[in-house]
mmCIF file of C-alpha atoms and ligand atoms in Angstrom:
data_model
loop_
_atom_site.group_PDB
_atom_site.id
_atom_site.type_symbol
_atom_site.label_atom_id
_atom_site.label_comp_id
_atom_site.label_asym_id
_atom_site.label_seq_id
_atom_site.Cartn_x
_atom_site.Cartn_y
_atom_site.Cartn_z
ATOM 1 C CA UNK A 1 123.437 213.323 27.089
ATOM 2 C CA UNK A 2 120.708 211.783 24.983
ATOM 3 C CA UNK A 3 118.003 212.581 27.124
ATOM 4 C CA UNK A 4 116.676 215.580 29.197
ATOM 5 C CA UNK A 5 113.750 216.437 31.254
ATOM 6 C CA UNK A 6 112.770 219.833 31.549
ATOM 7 C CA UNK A 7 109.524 221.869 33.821
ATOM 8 C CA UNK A 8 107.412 222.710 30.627
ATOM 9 C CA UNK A 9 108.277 225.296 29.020
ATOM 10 C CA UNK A 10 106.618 228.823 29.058
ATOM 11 C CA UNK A 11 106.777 231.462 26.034
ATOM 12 C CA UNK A 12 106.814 235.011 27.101
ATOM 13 C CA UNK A 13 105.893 236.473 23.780
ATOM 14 C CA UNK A 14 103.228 234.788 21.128
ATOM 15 C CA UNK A 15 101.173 235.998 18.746
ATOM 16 C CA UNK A 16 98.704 233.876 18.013
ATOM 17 C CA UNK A 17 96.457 236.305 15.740
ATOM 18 C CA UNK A 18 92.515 235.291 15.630
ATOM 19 C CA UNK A 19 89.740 234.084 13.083
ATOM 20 C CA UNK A 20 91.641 230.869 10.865
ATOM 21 C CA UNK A 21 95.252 231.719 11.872
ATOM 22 C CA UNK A 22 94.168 231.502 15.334
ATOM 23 C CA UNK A 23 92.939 228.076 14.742
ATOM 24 C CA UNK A 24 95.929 227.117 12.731
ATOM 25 C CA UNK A 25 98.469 228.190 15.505
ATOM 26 C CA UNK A 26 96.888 227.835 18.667
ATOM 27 C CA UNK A 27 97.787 223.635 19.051
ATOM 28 C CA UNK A 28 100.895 224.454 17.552
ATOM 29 C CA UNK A 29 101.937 226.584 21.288
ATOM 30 C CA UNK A 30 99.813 224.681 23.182
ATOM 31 C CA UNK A 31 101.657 221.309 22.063
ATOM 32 C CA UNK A 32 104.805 221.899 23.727
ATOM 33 C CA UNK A 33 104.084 225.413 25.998
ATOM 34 C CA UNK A 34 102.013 225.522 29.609
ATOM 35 C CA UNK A 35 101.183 229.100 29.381
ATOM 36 C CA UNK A 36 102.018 232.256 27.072
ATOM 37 C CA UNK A 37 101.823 236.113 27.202
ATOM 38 C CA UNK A 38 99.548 236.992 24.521
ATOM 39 C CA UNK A 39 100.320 240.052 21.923
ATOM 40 C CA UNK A 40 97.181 242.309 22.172
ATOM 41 C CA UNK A 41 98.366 243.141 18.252
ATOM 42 C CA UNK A 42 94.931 242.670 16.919
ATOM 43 C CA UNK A 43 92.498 244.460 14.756
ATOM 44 C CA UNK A 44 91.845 246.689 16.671
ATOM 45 C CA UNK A 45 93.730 245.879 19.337
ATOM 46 C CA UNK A 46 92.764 244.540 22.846
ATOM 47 C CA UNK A 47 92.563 247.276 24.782
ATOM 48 C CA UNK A 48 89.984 246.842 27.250
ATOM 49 C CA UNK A 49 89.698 244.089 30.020
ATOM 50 C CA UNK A 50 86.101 242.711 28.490
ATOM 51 C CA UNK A 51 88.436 242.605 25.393
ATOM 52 C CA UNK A 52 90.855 240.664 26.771
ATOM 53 C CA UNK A 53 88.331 237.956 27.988
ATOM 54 C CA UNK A 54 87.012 237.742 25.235
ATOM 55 C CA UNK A 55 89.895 236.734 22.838
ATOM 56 C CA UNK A 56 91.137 234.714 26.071
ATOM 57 C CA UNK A 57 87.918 232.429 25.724
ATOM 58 C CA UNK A 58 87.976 232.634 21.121
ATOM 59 C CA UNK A 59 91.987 231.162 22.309
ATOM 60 C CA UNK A 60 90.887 228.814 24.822
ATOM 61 C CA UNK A 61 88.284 227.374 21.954
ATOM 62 C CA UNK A 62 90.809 226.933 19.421
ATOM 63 C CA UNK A 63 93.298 224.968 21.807
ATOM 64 C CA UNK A 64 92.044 221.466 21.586
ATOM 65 C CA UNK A 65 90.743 219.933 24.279
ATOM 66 C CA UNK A 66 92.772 218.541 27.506
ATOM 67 C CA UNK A 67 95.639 220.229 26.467
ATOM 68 C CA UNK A 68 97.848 222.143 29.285
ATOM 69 C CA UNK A 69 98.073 225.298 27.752
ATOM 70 C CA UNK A 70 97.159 228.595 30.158
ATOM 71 C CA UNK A 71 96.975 231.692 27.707
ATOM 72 C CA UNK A 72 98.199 235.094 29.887
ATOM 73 C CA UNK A 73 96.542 237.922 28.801
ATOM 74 C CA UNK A 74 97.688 241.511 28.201
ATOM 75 C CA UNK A 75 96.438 245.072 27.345
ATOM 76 C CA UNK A 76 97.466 247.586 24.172
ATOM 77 C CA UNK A 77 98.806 250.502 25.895
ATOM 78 C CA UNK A 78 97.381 253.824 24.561
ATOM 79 C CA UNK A 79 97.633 257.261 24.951
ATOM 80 C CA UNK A 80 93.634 256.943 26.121
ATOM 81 C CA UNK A 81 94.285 253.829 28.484
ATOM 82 C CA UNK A 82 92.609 254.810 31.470
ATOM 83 C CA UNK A 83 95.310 253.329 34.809
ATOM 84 C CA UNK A 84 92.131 252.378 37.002
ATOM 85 C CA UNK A 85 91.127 250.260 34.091
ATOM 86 C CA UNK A 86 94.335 248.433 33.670
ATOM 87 C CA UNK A 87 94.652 247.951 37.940
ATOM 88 C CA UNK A 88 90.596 246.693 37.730
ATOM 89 C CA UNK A 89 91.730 243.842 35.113
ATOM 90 C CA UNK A 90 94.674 242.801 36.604
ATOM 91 C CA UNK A 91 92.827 242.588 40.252
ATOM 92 C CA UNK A 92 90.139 240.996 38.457
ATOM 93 C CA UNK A 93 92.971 238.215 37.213
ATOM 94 C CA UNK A 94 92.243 238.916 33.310
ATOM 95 C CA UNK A 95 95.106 240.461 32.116
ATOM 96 C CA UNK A 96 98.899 239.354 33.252
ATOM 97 C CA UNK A 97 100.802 242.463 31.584
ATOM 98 C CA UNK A 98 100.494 245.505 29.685
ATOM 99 C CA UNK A 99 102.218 245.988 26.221
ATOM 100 C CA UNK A 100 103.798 249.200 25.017
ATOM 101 C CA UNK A 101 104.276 249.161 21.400
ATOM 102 C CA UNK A 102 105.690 253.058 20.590
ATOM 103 C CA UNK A 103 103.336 254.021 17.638
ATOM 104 C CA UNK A 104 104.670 252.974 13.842
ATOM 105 C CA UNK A 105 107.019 250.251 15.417
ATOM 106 C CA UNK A 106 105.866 247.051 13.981
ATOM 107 C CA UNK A 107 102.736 244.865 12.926
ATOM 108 C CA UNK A 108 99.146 246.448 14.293
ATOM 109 C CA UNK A 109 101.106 249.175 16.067
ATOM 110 C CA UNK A 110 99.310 252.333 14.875
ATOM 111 C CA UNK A 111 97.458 252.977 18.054
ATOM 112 C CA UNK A 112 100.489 252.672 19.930
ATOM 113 C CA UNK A 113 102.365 255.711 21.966
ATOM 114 C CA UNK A 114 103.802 258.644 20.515
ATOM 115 C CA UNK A 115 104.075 260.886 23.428
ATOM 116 C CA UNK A 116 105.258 258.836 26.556
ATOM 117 C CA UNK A 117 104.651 261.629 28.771
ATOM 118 C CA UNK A 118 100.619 260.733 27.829
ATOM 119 C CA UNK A 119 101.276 257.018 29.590
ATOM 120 C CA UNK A 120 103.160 258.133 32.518
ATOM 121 C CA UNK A 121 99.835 257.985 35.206
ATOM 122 C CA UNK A 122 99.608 254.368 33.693
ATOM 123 C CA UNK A 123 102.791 253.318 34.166
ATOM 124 C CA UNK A 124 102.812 254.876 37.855
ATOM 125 C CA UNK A 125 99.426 252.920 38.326
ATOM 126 C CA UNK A 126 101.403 249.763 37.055
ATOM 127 C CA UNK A 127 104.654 250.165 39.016
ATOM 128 C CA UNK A 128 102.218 250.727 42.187
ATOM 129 C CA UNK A 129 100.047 247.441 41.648
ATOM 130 C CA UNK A 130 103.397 245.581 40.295
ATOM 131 C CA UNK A 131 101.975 244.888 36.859
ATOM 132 C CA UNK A 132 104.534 244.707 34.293
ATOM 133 C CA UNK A 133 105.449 246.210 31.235
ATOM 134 C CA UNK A 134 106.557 244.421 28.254
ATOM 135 C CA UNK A 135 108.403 247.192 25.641
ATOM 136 C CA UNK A 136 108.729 246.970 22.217
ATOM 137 C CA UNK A 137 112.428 248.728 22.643
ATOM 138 C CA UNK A 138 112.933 250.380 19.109
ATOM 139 C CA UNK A 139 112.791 253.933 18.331
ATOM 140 C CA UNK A 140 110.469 254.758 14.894
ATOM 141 C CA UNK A 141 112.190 258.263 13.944
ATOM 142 C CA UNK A 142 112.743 258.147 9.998
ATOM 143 C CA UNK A 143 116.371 259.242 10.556
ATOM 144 C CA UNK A 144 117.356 256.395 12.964
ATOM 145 C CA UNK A 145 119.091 253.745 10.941
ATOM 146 C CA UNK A 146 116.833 250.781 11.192
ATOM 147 C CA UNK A 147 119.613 248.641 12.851
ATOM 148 C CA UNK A 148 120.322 251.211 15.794
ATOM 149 C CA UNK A 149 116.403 251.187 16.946
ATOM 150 C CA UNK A 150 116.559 249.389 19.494
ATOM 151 C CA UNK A 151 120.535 250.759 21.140
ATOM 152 C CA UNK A 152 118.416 254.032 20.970
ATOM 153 C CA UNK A 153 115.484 253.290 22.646
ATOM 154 C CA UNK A 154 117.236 252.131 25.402
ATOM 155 C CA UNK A 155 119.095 255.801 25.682
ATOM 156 C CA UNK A 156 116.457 258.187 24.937
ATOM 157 C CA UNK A 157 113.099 256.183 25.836
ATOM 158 C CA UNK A 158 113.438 253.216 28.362
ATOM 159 C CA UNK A 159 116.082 254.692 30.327
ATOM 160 C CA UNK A 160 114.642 257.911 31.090
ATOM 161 C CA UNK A 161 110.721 256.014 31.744
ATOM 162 C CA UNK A 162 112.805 253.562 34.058
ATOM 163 C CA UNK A 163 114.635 256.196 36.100
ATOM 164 C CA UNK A 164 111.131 258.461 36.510
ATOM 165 C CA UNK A 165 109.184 255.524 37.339
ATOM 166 C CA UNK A 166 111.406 253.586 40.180
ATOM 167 C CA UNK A 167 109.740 249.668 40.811
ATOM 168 C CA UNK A 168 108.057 249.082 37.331
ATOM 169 C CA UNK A 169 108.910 245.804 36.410
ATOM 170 C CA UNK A 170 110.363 245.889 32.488
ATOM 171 C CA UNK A 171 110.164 243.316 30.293
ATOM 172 C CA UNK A 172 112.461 244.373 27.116
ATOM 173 C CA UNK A 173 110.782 242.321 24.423
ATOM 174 C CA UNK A 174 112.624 240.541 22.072
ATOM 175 C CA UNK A 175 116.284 241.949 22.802
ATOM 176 C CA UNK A 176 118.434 241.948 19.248
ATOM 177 C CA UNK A 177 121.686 243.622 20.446
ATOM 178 C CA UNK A 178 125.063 243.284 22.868
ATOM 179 C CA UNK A 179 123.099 247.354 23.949
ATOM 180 C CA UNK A 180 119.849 245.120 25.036
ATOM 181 C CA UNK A 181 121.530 242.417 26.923
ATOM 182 C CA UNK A 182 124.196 244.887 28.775
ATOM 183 C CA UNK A 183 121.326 247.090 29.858
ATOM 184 C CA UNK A 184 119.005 243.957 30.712
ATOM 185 C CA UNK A 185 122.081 242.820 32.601
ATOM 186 C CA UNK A 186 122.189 246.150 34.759
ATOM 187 C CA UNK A 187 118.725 246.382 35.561
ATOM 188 C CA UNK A 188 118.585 244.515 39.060
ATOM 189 C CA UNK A 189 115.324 242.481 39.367
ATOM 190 C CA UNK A 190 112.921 245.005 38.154
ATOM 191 C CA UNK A 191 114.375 244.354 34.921
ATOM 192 C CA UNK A 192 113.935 241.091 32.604
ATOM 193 C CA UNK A 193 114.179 240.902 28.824
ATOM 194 C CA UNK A 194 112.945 237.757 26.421
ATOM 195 C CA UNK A 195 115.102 236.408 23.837
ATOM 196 C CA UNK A 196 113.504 234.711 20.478
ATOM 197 C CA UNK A 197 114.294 231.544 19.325
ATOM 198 C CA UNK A 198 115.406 232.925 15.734
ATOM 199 C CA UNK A 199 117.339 235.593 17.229
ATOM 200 C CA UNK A 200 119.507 232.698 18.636
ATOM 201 C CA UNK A 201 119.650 231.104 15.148
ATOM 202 C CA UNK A 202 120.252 233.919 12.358
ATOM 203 C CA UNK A 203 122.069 237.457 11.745
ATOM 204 C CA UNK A 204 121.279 239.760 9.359
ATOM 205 C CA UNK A 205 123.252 238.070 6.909
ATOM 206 C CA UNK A 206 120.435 235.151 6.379
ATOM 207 C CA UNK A 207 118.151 237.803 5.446
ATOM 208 C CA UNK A 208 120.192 239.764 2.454
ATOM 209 C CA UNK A 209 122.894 237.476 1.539
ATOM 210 C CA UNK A 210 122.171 235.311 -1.754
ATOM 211 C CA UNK A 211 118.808 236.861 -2.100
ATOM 212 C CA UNK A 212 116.206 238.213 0.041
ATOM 213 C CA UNK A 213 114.611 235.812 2.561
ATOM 214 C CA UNK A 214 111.593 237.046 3.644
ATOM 215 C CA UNK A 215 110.498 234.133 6.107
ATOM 216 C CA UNK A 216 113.938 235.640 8.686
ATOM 217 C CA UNK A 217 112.363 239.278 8.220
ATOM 218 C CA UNK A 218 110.873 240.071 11.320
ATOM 219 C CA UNK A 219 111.232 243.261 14.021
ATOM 220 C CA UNK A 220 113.135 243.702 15.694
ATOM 221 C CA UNK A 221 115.580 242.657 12.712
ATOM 222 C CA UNK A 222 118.116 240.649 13.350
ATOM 223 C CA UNK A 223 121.638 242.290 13.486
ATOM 224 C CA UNK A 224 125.001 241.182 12.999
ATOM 225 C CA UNK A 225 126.564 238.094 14.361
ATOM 226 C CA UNK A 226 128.408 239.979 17.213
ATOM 227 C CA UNK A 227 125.056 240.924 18.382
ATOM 228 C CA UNK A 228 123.484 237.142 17.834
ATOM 229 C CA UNK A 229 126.643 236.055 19.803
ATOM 230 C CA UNK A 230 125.732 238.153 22.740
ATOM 231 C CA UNK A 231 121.764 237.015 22.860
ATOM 232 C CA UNK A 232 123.600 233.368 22.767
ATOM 233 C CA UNK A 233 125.440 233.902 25.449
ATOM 234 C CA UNK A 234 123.503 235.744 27.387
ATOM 235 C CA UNK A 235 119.951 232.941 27.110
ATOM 236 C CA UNK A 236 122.782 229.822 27.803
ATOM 237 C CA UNK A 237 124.287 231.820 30.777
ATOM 238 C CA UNK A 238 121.573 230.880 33.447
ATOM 239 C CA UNK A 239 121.000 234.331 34.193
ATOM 240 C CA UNK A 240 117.419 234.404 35.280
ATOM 241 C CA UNK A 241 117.623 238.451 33.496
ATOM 242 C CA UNK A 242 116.984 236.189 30.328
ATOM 243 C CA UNK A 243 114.125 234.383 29.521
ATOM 244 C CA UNK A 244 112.159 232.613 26.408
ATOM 245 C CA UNK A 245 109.831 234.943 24.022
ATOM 246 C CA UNK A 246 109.390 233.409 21.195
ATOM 247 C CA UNK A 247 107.489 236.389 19.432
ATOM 248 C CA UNK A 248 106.140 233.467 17.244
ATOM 249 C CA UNK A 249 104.290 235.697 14.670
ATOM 250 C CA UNK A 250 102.337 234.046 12.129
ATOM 251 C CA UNK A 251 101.803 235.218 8.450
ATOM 252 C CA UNK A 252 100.565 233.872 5.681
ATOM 253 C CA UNK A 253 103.185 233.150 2.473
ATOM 254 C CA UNK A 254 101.364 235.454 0.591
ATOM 255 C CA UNK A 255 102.073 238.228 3.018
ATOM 256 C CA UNK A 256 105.486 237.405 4.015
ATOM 257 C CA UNK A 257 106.556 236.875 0.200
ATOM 258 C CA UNK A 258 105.703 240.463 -1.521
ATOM 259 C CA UNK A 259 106.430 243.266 -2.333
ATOM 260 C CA UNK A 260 106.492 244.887 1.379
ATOM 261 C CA UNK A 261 106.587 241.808 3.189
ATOM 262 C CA UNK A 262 105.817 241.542 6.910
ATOM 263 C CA UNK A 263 107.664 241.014 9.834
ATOM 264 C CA UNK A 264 107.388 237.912 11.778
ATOM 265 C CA UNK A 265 109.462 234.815 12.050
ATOM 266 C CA UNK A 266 106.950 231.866 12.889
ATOM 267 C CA UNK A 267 108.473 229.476 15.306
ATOM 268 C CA UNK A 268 106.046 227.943 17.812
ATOM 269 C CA UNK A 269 106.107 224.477 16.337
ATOM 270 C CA UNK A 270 109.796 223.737 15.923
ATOM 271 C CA UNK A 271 111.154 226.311 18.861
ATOM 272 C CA UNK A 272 111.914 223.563 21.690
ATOM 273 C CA UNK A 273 113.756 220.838 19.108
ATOM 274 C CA UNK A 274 115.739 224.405 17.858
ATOM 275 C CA UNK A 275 116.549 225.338 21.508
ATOM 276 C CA UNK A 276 117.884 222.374 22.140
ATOM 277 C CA UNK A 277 120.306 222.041 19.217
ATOM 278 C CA UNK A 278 121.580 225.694 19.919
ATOM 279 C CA UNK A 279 122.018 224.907 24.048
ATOM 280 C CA UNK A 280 123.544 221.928 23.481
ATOM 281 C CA UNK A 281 125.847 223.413 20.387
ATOM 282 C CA UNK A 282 127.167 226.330 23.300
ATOM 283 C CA UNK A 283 127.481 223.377 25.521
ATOM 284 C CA UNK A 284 124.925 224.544 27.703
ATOM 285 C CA UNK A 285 122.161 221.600 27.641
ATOM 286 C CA UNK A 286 121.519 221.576 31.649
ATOM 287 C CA UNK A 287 120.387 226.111 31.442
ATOM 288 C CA UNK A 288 118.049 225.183 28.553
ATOM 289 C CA UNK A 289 115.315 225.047 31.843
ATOM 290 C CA UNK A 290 116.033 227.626 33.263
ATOM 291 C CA UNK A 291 115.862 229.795 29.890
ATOM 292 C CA UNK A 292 112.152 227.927 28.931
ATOM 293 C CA UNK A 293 111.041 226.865 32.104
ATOM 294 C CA UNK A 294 112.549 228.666 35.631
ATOM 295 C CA UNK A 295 113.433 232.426 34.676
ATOM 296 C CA UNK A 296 110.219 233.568 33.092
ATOM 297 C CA UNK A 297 107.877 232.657 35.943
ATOM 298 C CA UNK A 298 110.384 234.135 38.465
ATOM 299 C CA UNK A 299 110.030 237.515 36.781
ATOM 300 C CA UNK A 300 106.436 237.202 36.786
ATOM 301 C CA UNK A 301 106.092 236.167 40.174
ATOM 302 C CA UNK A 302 104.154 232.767 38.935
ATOM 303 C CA UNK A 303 105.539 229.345 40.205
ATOM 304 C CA UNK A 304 106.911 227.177 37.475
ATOM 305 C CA UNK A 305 104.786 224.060 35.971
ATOM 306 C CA UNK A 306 104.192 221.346 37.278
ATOM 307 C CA UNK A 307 104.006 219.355 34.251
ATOM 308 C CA UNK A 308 107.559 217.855 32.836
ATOM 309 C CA UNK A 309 108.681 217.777 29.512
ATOM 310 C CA UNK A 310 111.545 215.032 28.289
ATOM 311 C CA UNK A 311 113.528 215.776 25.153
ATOM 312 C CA UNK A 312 115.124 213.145 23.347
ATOM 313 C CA UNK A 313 118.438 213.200 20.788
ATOM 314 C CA UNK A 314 118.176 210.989 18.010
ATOM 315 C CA UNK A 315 118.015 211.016 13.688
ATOM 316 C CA UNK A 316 117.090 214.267 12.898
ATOM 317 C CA UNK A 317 113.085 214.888 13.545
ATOM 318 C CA UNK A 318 111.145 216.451 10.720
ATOM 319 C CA UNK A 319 109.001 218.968 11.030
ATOM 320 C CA UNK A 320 106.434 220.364 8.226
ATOM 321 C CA UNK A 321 107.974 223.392 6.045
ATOM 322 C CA UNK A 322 104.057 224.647 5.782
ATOM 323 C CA UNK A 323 100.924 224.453 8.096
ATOM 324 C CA UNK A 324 97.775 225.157 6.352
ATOM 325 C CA UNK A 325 95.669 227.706 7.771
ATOM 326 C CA UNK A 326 91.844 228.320 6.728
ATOM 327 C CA UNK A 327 93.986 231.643 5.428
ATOM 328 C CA UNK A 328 96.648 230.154 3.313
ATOM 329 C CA UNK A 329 99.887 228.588 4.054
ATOM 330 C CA UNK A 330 101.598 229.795 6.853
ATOM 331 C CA UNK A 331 105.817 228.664 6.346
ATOM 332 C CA UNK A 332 107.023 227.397 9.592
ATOM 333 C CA UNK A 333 111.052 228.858 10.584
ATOM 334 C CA UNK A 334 113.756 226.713 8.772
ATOM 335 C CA UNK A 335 116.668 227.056 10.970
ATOM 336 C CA UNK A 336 119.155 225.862 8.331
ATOM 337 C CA UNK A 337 120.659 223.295 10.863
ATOM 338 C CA UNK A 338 119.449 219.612 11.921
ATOM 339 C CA UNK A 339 117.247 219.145 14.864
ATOM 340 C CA UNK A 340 118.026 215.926 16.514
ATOM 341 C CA UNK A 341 116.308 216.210 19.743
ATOM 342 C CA UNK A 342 112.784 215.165 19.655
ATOM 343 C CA UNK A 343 109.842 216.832 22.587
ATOM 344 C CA UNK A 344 108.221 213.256 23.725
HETATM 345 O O1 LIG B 401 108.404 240.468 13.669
HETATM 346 C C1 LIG B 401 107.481 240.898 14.340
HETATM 347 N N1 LIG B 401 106.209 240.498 14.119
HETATM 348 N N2 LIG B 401 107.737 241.802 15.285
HETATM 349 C C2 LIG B 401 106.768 242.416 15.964
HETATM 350 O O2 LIG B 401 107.061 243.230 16.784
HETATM 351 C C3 LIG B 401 105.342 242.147 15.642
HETATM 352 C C4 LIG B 401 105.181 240.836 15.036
HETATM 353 C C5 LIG B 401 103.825 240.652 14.408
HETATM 354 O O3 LIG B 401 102.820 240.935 15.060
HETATM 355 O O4 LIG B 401 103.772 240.202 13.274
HETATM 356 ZN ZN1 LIG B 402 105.958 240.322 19.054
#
């Protein structure tokens, strides 16, 4: 196959920041993506529906003109959010989800949740007016080995908040483990989980081994190549459980290259020639739609686009290493392969 046509693609996980990098980043999604969930990881965060209309129109400025690009809003959960606030925005068509980031986890997640008990009337709200939740599934206790974060979230966090709250629909964000994928799998269909584009491409290994790299640090971080082989199979399976995130995550060199560098993997430019190189590598070229294009919008109860997108295999396409940002140079994800198929 040298050719394939695909419903454009979705991404169920961005972060497309604000100010400069927002400028910087926004074509780069809106080039090859119809809609994305939006991180509310600001500064502060978007926590309010007027705040999530707002940054939805400073994104809709910074995506140039005619292009099809549909940002999908979502709110910071806190241990203040108020549920008749969250039902009003959804009813109201601002926001498409609600984002639970526990507090310490990652990037921007200091107003986050430490007690869950404080969200449960929120999440009851939710399950009740079928809004979903998209998790941030890793624990933040100091004497949980970074690597097992995310196996015990699931345990001692998501499982319990899924069992007491029966019909909220889960997203688990960014799933780094065989734990995430087996528990996505057993979910039933109020249970869906993204998958990252450099979670498909790198283990821990490409972080540590012949010096630090601090461009494939991001969080969750990327295990070992058991667990990469699992997200593999599971996003080229068809399962509609599985679905693309890209948890693109901007940051400039200076930030990502230092002494505590930080986490974020930036992928939304060269995601859909990657994707194709790694579906068509597992021999699974004719699921790459349903991963990008079909699964996500069937969790989310949205039809898929209308719009088509052809990919084409040829010489190897080139991508920049670097997009300049009015913040500083902003490295784009190198994932140490080829990429021979081209988006048209
Ligand atoms: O690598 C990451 N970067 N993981 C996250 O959860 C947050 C994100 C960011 O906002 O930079
Ligand atoms: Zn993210």
């Amino acid at each position: 196959m040298t050719e394939i046509t695909l419903r454009r693609p979705d991404d169920w996980h961005l972060h497309l920041r604000d100010g400069e990098m927002l400028s910087a980043v926004a074509p780069e999604s809106a080039r090859h993506f119809g809609r994305a969930i939006i991180m509310p990881n600001l500064v502060p965060p978007v926590v309010t529906g007027a705040e999530a209309v707002a940054y939805r129109e400073r994104i809709l400025a910074a995506v140039p003109d005619g292009a099809d690009f549909t940002p999908l809003m979502t709110l910071y959960l806190t241990e203040a959010t108020d549920p008749a606030d969250v039902v009003k925005a959804k009813q109201d068509g601002i926001v498409t989800a609600v984002k639970l980031y526990p507090a310490g986890a990652t990037t921007n997640s200091a107003s986050g949740v430490r007690d869950f008990d404080k969200v449960r009337p929120v999440l009851e709200a939710m399950a009740e007016a079928s809004i979903p939740l998209c998790v941030h599934g890793e624990v933040v206790d100091a004497e949980i080995d970074i690597f097992d974060r995310e196996a015990v979230f699931i345990e001692r966090v998501l499982d319990p908040i899924r069992r007491a709250t029966p019909g909220l629909k889960v997203v688990m964000e960014h799933i780094t483990t065989k734990d995430g994928v087996d528990y996505a799998r057993s979910g039933g269909d109020t249970l869906g989980a993204t998958i990252t584009t450099h979670h498909l491409v790198i283990n821990r290994n490409h972080i540590l081994v012949g010096g630090i790299k601090p461009h494939y640090y991001c969080l969750p971080v990327a295990k070992r190549e058991s667990h990469r082989l699992a997200l593999l199979e599971a996003a080229t399976s068809g399962d509609a459980t599985f679905f693309l995130g890209t948890d693109s995550a901007p940051h400039v060199d200076p930030a990502k290259e230092s002494g505590c560098g930080c986490a974020g993997c930036f992928t939304a430019t060269n995601t859909m020639s990657i994707l194709a190189e790694v579906f068509e590598a597992a021999g699974a070229l004719d699921r790459l739609e349903a991963f990008t294009s079909l699964n996500g919008p069937a969790f989310y109860g949205l039809a898929p686009n209308d719009a088509r997108t052809t990919l084409r295999k040829g010489a190897p396409v080139s991508y920049p290493a670097k997009i300049e940002t009015g913040d500083g140079p902003l490295t784009v994800f190198d994932p140490g392969f080829p990429l021979h198929w081209q988006v048209l």
